[in-house]
mmCIF file of C-alpha atoms in Angstrom:
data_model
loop_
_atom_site.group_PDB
_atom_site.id
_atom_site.type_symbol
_atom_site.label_atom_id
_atom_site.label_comp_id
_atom_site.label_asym_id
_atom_site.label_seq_id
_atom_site.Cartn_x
_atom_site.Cartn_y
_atom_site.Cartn_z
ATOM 1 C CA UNK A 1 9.217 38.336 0.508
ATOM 2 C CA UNK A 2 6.851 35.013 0.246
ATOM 3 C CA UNK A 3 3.787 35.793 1.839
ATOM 4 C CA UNK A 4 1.713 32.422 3.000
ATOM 5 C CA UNK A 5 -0.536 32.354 0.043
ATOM 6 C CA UNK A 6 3.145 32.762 -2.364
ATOM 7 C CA UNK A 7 3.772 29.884 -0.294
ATOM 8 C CA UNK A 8 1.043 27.955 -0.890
ATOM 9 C CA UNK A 9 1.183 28.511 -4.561
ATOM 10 C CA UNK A 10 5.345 27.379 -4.427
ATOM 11 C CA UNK A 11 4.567 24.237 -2.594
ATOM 12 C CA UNK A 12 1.234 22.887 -4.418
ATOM 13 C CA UNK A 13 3.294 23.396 -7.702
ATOM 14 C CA UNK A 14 6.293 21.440 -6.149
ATOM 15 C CA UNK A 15 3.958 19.103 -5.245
ATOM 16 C CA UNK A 16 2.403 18.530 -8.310
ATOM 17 C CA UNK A 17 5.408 18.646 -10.498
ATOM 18 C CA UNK A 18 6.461 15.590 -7.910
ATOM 19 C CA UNK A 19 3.676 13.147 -8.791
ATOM 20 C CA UNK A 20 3.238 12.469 -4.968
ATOM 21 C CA UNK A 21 -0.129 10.110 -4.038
ATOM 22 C CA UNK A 22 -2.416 12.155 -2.106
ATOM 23 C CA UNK A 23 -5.108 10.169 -0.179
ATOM 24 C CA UNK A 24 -3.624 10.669 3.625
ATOM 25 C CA UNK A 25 -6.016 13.319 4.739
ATOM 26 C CA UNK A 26 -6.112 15.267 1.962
ATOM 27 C CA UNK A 27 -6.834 14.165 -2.104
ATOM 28 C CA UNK A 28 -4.920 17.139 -4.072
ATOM 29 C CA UNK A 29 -1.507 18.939 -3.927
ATOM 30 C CA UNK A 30 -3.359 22.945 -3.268
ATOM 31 C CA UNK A 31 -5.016 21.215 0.402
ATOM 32 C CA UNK A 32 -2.106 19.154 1.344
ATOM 33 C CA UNK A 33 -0.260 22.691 0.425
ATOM 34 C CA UNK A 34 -2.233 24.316 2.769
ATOM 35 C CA UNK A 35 -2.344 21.691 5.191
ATOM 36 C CA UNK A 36 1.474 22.218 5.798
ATOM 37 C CA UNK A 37 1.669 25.794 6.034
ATOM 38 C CA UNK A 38 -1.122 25.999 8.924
ATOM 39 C CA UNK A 39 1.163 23.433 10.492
ATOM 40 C CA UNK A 40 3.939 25.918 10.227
ATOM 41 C CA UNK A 41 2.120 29.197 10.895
ATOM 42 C CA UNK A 42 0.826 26.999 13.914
ATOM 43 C CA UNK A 43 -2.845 28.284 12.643
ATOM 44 C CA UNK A 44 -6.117 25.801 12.855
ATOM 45 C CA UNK A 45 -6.997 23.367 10.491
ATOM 46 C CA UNK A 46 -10.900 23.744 10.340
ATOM 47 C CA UNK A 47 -10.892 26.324 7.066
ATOM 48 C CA UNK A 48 -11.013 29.481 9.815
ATOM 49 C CA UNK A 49 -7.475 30.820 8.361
ATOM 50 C CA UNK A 50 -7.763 33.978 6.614
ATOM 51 C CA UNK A 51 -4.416 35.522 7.024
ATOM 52 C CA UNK A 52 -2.784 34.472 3.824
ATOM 53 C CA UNK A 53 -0.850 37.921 3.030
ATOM 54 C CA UNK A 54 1.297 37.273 6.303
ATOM 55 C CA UNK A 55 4.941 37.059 5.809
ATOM 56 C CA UNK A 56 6.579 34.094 7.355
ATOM 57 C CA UNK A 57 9.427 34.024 9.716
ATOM 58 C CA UNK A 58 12.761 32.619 8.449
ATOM 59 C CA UNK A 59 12.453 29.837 11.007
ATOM 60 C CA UNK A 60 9.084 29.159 9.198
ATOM 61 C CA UNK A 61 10.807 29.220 5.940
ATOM 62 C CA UNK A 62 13.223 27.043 6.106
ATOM 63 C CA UNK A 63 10.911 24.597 8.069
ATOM 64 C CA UNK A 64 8.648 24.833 4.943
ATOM 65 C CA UNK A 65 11.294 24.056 2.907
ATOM 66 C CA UNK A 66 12.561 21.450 4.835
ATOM 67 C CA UNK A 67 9.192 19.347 5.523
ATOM 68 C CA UNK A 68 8.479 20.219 1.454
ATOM 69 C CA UNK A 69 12.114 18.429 0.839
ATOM 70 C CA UNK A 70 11.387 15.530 2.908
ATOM 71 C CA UNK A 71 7.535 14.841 1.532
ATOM 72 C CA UNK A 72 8.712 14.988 -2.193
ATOM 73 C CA UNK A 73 11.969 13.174 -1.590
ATOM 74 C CA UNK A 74 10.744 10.316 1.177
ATOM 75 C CA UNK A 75 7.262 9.713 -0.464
ATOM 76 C CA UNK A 76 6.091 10.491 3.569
ATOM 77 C CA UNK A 77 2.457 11.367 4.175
ATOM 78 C CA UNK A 78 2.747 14.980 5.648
ATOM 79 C CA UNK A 79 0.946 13.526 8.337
ATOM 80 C CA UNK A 80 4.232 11.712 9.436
ATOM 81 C CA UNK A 81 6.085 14.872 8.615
ATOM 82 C CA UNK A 82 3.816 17.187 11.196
ATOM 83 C CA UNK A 83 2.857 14.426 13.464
ATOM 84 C CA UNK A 84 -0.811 14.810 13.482
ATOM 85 C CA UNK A 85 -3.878 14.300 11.072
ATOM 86 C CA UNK A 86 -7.470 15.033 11.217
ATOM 87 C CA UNK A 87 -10.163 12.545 10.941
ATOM 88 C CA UNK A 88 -13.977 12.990 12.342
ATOM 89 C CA UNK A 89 -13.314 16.669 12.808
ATOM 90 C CA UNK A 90 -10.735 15.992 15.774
ATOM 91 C CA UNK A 91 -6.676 16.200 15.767
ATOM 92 C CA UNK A 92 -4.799 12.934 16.529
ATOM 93 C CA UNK A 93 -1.346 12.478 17.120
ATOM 94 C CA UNK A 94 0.381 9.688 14.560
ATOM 95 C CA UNK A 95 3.777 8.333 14.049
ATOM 96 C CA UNK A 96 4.868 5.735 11.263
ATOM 97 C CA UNK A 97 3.594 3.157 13.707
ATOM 98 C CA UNK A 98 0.237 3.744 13.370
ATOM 99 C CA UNK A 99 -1.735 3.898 9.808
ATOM 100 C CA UNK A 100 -2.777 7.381 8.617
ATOM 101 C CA UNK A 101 -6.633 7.378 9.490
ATOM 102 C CA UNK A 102 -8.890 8.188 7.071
ATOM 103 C CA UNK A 103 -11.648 5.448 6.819
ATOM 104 C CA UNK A 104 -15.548 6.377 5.415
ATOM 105 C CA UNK A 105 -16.622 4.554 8.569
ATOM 106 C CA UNK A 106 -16.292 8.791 10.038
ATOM 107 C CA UNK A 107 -19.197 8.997 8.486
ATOM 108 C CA UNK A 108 -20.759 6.243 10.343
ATOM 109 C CA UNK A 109 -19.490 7.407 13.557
ATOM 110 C CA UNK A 110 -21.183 11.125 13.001
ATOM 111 C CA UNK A 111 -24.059 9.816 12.411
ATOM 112 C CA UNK A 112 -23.937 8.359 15.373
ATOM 113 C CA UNK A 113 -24.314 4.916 13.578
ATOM 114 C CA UNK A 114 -28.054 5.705 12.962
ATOM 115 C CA UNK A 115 -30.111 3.779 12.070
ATOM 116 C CA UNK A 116 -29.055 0.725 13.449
ATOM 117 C CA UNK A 117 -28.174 1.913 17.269
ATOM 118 C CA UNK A 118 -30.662 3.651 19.445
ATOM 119 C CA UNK A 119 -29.969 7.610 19.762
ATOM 120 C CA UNK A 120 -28.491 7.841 23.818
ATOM 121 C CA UNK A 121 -27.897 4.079 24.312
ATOM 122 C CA UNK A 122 -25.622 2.801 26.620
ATOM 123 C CA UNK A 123 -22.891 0.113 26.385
ATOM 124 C CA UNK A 124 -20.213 -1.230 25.136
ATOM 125 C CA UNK A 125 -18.231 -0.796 22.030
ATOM 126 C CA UNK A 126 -15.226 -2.295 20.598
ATOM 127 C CA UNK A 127 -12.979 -0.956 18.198
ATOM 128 C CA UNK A 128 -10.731 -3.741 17.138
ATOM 129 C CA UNK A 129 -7.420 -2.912 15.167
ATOM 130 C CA UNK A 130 -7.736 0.296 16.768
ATOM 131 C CA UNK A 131 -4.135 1.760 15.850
ATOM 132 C CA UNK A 132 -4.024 5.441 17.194
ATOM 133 C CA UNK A 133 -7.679 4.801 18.656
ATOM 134 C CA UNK A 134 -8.626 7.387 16.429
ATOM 135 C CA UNK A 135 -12.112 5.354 15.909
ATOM 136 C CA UNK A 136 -12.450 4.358 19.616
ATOM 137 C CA UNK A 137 -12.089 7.846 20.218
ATOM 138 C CA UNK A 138 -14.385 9.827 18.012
ATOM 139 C CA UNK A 139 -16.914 6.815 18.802
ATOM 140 C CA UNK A 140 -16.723 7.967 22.502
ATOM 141 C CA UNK A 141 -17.021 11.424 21.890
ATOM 142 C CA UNK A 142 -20.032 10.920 19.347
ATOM 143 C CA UNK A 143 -21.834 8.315 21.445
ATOM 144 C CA UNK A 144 -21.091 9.667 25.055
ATOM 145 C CA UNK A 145 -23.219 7.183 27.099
ATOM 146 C CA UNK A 146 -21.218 3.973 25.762
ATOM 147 C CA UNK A 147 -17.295 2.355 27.022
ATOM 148 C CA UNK A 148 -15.225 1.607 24.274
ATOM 149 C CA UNK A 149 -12.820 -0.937 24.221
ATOM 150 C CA UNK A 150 -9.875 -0.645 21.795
ATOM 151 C CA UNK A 151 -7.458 -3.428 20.907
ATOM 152 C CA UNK A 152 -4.411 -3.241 19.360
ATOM 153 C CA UNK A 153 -2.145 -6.635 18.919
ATOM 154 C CA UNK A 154 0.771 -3.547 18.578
ATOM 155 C CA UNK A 155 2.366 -2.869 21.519
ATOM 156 C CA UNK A 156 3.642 0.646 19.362
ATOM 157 C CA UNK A 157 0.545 1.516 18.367
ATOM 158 C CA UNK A 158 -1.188 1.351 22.068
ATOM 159 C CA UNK A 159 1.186 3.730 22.782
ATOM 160 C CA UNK A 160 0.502 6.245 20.362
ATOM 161 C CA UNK A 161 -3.373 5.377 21.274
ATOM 162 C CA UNK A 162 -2.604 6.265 24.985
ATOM 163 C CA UNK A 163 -1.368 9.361 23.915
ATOM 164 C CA UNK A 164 -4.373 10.433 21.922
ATOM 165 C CA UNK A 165 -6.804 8.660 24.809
ATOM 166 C CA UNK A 166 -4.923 11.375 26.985
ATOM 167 C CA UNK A 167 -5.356 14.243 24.580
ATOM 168 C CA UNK A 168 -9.163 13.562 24.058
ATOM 169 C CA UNK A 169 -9.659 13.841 27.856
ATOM 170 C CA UNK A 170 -11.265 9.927 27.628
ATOM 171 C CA UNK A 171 -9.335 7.596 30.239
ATOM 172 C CA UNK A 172 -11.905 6.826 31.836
ATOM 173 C CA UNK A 173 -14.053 5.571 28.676
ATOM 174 C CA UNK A 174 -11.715 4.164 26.619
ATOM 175 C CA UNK A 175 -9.914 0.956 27.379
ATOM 176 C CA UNK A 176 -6.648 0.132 25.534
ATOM 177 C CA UNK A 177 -6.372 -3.753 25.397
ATOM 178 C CA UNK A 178 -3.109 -5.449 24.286
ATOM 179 C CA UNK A 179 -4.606 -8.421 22.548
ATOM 180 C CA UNK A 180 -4.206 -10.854 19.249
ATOM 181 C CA UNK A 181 -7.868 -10.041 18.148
ATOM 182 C CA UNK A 182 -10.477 -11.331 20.420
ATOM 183 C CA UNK A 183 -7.952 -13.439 23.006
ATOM 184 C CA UNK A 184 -8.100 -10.983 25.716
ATOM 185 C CA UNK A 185 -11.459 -9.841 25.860
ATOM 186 C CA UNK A 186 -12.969 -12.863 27.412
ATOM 187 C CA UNK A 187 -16.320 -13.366 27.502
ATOM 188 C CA UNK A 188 -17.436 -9.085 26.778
ATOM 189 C CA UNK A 189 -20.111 -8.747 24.699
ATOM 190 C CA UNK A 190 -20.451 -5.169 22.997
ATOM 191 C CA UNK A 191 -23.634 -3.453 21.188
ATOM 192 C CA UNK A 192 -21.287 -2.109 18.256
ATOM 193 C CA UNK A 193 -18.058 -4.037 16.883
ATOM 194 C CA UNK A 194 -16.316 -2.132 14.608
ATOM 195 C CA UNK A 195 -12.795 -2.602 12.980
ATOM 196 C CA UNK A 196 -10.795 -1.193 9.841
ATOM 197 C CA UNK A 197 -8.699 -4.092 10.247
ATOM 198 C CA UNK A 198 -5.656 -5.325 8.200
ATOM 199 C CA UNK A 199 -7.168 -5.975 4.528
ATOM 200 C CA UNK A 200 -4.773 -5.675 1.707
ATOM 201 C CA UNK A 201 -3.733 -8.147 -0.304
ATOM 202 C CA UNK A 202 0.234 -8.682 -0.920
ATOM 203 C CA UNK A 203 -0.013 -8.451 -4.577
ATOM 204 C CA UNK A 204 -2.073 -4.911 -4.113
ATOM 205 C CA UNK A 205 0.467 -3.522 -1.795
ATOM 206 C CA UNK A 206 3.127 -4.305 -3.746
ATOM 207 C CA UNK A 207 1.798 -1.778 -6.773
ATOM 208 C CA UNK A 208 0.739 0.582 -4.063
ATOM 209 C CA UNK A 209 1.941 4.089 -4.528
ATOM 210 C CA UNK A 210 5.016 4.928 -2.103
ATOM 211 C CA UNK A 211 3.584 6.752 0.556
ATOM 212 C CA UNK A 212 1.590 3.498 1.744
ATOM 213 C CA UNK A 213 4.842 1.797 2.112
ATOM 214 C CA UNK A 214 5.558 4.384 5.010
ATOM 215 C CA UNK A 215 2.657 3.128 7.001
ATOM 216 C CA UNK A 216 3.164 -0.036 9.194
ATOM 217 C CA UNK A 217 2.739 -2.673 6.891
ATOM 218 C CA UNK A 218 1.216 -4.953 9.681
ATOM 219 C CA UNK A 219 -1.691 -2.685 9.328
ATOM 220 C CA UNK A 220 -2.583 -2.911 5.335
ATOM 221 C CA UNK A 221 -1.751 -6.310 4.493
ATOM 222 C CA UNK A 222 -3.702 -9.940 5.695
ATOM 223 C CA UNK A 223 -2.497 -12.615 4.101
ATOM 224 C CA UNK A 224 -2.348 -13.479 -0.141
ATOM 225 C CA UNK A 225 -5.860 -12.099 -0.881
ATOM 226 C CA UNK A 226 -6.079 -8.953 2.202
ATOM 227 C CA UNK A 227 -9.067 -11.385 3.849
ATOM 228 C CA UNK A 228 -6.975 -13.284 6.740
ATOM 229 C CA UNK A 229 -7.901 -10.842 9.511
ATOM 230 C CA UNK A 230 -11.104 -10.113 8.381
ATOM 231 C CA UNK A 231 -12.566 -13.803 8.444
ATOM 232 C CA UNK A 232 -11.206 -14.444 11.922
ATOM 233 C CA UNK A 233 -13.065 -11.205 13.209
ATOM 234 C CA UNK A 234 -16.087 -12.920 11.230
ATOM 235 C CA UNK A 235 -15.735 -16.087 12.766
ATOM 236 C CA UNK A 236 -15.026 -14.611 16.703
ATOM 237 C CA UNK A 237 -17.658 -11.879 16.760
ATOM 238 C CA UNK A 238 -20.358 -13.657 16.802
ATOM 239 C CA UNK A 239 -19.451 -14.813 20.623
ATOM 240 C CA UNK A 240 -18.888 -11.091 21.887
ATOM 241 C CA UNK A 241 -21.774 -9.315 19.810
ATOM 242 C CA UNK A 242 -25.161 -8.462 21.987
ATOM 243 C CA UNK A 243 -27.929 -10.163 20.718
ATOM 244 C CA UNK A 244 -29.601 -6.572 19.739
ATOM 245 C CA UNK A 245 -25.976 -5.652 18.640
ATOM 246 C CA UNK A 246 -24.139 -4.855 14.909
ATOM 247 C CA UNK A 247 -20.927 -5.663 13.057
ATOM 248 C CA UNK A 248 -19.299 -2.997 11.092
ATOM 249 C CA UNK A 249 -15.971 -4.206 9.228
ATOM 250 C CA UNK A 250 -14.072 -1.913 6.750
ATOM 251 C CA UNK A 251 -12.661 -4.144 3.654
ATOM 252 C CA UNK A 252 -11.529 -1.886 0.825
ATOM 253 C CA UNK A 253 -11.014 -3.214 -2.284
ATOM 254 C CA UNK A 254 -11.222 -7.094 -1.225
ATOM 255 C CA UNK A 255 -15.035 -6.836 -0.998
ATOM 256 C CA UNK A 256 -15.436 -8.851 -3.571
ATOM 257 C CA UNK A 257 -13.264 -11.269 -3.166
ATOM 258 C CA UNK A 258 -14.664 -11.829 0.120
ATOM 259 C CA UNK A 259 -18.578 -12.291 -0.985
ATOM 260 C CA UNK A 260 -17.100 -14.509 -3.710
ATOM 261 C CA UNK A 261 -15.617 -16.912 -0.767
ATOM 262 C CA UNK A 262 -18.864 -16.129 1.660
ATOM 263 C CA UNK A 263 -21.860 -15.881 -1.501
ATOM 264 C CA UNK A 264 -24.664 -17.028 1.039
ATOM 265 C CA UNK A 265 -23.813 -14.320 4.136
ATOM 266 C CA UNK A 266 -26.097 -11.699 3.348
ATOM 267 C CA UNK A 267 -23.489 -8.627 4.039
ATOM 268 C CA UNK A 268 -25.299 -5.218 4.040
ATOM 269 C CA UNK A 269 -22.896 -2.702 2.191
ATOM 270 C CA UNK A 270 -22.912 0.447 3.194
ATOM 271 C CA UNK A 271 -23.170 3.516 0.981
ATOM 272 C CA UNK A 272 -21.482 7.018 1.906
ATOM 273 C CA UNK A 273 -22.358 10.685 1.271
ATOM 274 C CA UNK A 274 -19.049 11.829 1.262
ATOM 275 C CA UNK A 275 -17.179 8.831 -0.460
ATOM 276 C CA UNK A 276 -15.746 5.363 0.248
ATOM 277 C CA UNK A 277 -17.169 2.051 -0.077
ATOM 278 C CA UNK A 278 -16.147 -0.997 1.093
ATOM 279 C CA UNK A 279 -17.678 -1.235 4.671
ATOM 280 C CA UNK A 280 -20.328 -3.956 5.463
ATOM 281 C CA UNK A 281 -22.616 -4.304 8.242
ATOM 282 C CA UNK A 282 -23.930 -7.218 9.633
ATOM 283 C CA UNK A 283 -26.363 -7.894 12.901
ATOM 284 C CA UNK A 284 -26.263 -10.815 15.392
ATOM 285 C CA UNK A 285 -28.805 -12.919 13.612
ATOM 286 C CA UNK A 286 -26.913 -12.528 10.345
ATOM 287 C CA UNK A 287 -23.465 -13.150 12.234
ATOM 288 C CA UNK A 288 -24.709 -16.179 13.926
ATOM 289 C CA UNK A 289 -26.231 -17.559 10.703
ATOM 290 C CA UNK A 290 -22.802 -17.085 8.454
ATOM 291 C CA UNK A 291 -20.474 -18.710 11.144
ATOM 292 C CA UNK A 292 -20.341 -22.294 9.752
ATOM 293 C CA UNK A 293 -19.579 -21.284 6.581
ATOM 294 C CA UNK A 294 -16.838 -18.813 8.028
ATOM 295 C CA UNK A 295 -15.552 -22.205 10.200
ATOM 296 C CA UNK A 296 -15.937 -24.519 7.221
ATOM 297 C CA UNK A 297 -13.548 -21.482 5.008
ATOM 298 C CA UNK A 298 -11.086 -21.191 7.441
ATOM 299 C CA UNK A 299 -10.144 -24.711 7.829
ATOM 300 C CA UNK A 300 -10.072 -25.202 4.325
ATOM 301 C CA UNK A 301 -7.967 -22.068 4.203
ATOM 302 C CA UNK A 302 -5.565 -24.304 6.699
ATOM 303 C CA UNK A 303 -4.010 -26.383 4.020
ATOM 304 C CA UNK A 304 -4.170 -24.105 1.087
#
């Protein structure tokens, strides 16, 4: 009989043999493996598993087998599959309506977004594009004196955010807000504005490997060249940031198409221990300074 580790070695081989795309939570076949079977086993996902010589049931079995089937077959981040993933060191709930989270700015947020925000400070925070609030949520958690506002044009999404607001124990510091960007807030002005918005381009995500395809693709892609979103956050900040405030924006791989379209805003880009790139920073001063050429780009953009 397979014991867990037989299993493990059965489905990282399937897995490999497959040519899946790992890079939803995990970045190789033996993790995503084990990610799966701890799902299973109904075991914890923070490395404190140790019982790999137990047997499991034939319930488990053909469950492995089943959500094995349906990840090599579909293309379906296991995430999808098991309903959860892991990001900041905390469990969220996800569904195909939300993206997969797995952004460098974790790193940021564990850091408590040192050095740029005081240790302890109060305030507010906005996490816009929030999806599953999986950002809004480990901000709260990390920075416990500050409200966070997350915003969500996706009624779907919200909902999966509400759920994950109610697992986290945080209704009373994080507020979901229905809103097209910036229309609802009024005139709130936050300390921290942070977003892994929308940034794809349509020719990238047409050559993107299948399981991206699964995620909502009114979450990857903005526009021809992935910058449509991200240059109307630009131009709106500046009128809810705090004067003492900062800007973080996650753009992938259209960072340099968008300093090619903005060469005179003087985007800090941040660097990460543990991988990723593509995340700039920007304080009020700067923000203020770069909105005329973000105005003057966008009405060009009008008529292109």
């Amino acid at each position: 009989m397979k014991t867990a580790a037989n299993w493990h070695s059965h489905c990282t081989a399937k897995m490999k043999s497959a040519g899946l795309y790992f890079g939803h939570g995990t970045d190789n076949a033996s993790d995503e493996a084990a990610w799966l079977i701890l799902h299973v086993l109904d075991a914890p996902l923070d490395g404190s598993f140790e019982q790999w010589d137990i047997v499991p049931d034939q319930g488990q079995q053909n469950l492995l087998e089943q959500l094995l089937a349906r990840r090599i077959k579909q293309r379906c981040p296991l995430a999808y599959l098991i309903g959860e993933a892991r990001f900041c060191g905390l469990m969220f709930f996800v569904t195909p309506n939300v993206l997969v989270p797995r952004s460098p700015v974790a790193e940021l947020i564990a850091g408590q977004f040192s050095p740029w925000l005081m240790r302890g400070k109060e305030g507010r925070v906005l996490d816009m594009c929030t999806g599953g609030a999986c950002i809004a949520i480990a901000t709260a958690l990390n920075l416990p004196g500050v409200q966070v506002d997350a915003v969500d044009l996706s009624e779907a999404a919200l909902e999966v955010a509400a759920r994950n607001v109610e697992r986290h124990a945080l209704s009373k510091r994080v507020n979901l807000i229905q809103s097209d960007l910036f229309t609802e807030l009024g005139n709130t002005r936050y300390e921290l504005i942070v977003s892994n918005p929308p940034y794809v381009s349509a020719r990238d995500f047409a050559t993107m490997p299948a399981e991206f395809h699964a995620e909502p693709a009114v979450g990857l892609v903005s526009g021809t060249d992935g910058l449509d979103i991200v240059l109307r956050i630009l131009d709106a900040a500046c009128r809810h940031l705090a004067e003492d405030g900062i800007l973080v924006v996650e753009v992938g791989a259209s960072a340099g198409a968008l300093v090619d379209l903005l060469p005179r805003v003087s985007f800090l880009w941040l660097e990460f221990r543990h991988g990723g790139d593509g995340v700039f920073l920007l304080e009020y001063d700067q923000l203020l300074a770069s909105n005329a050429d973000v105005r003057a780009l966008l009405e060009q953009r009008k008529y292109v």
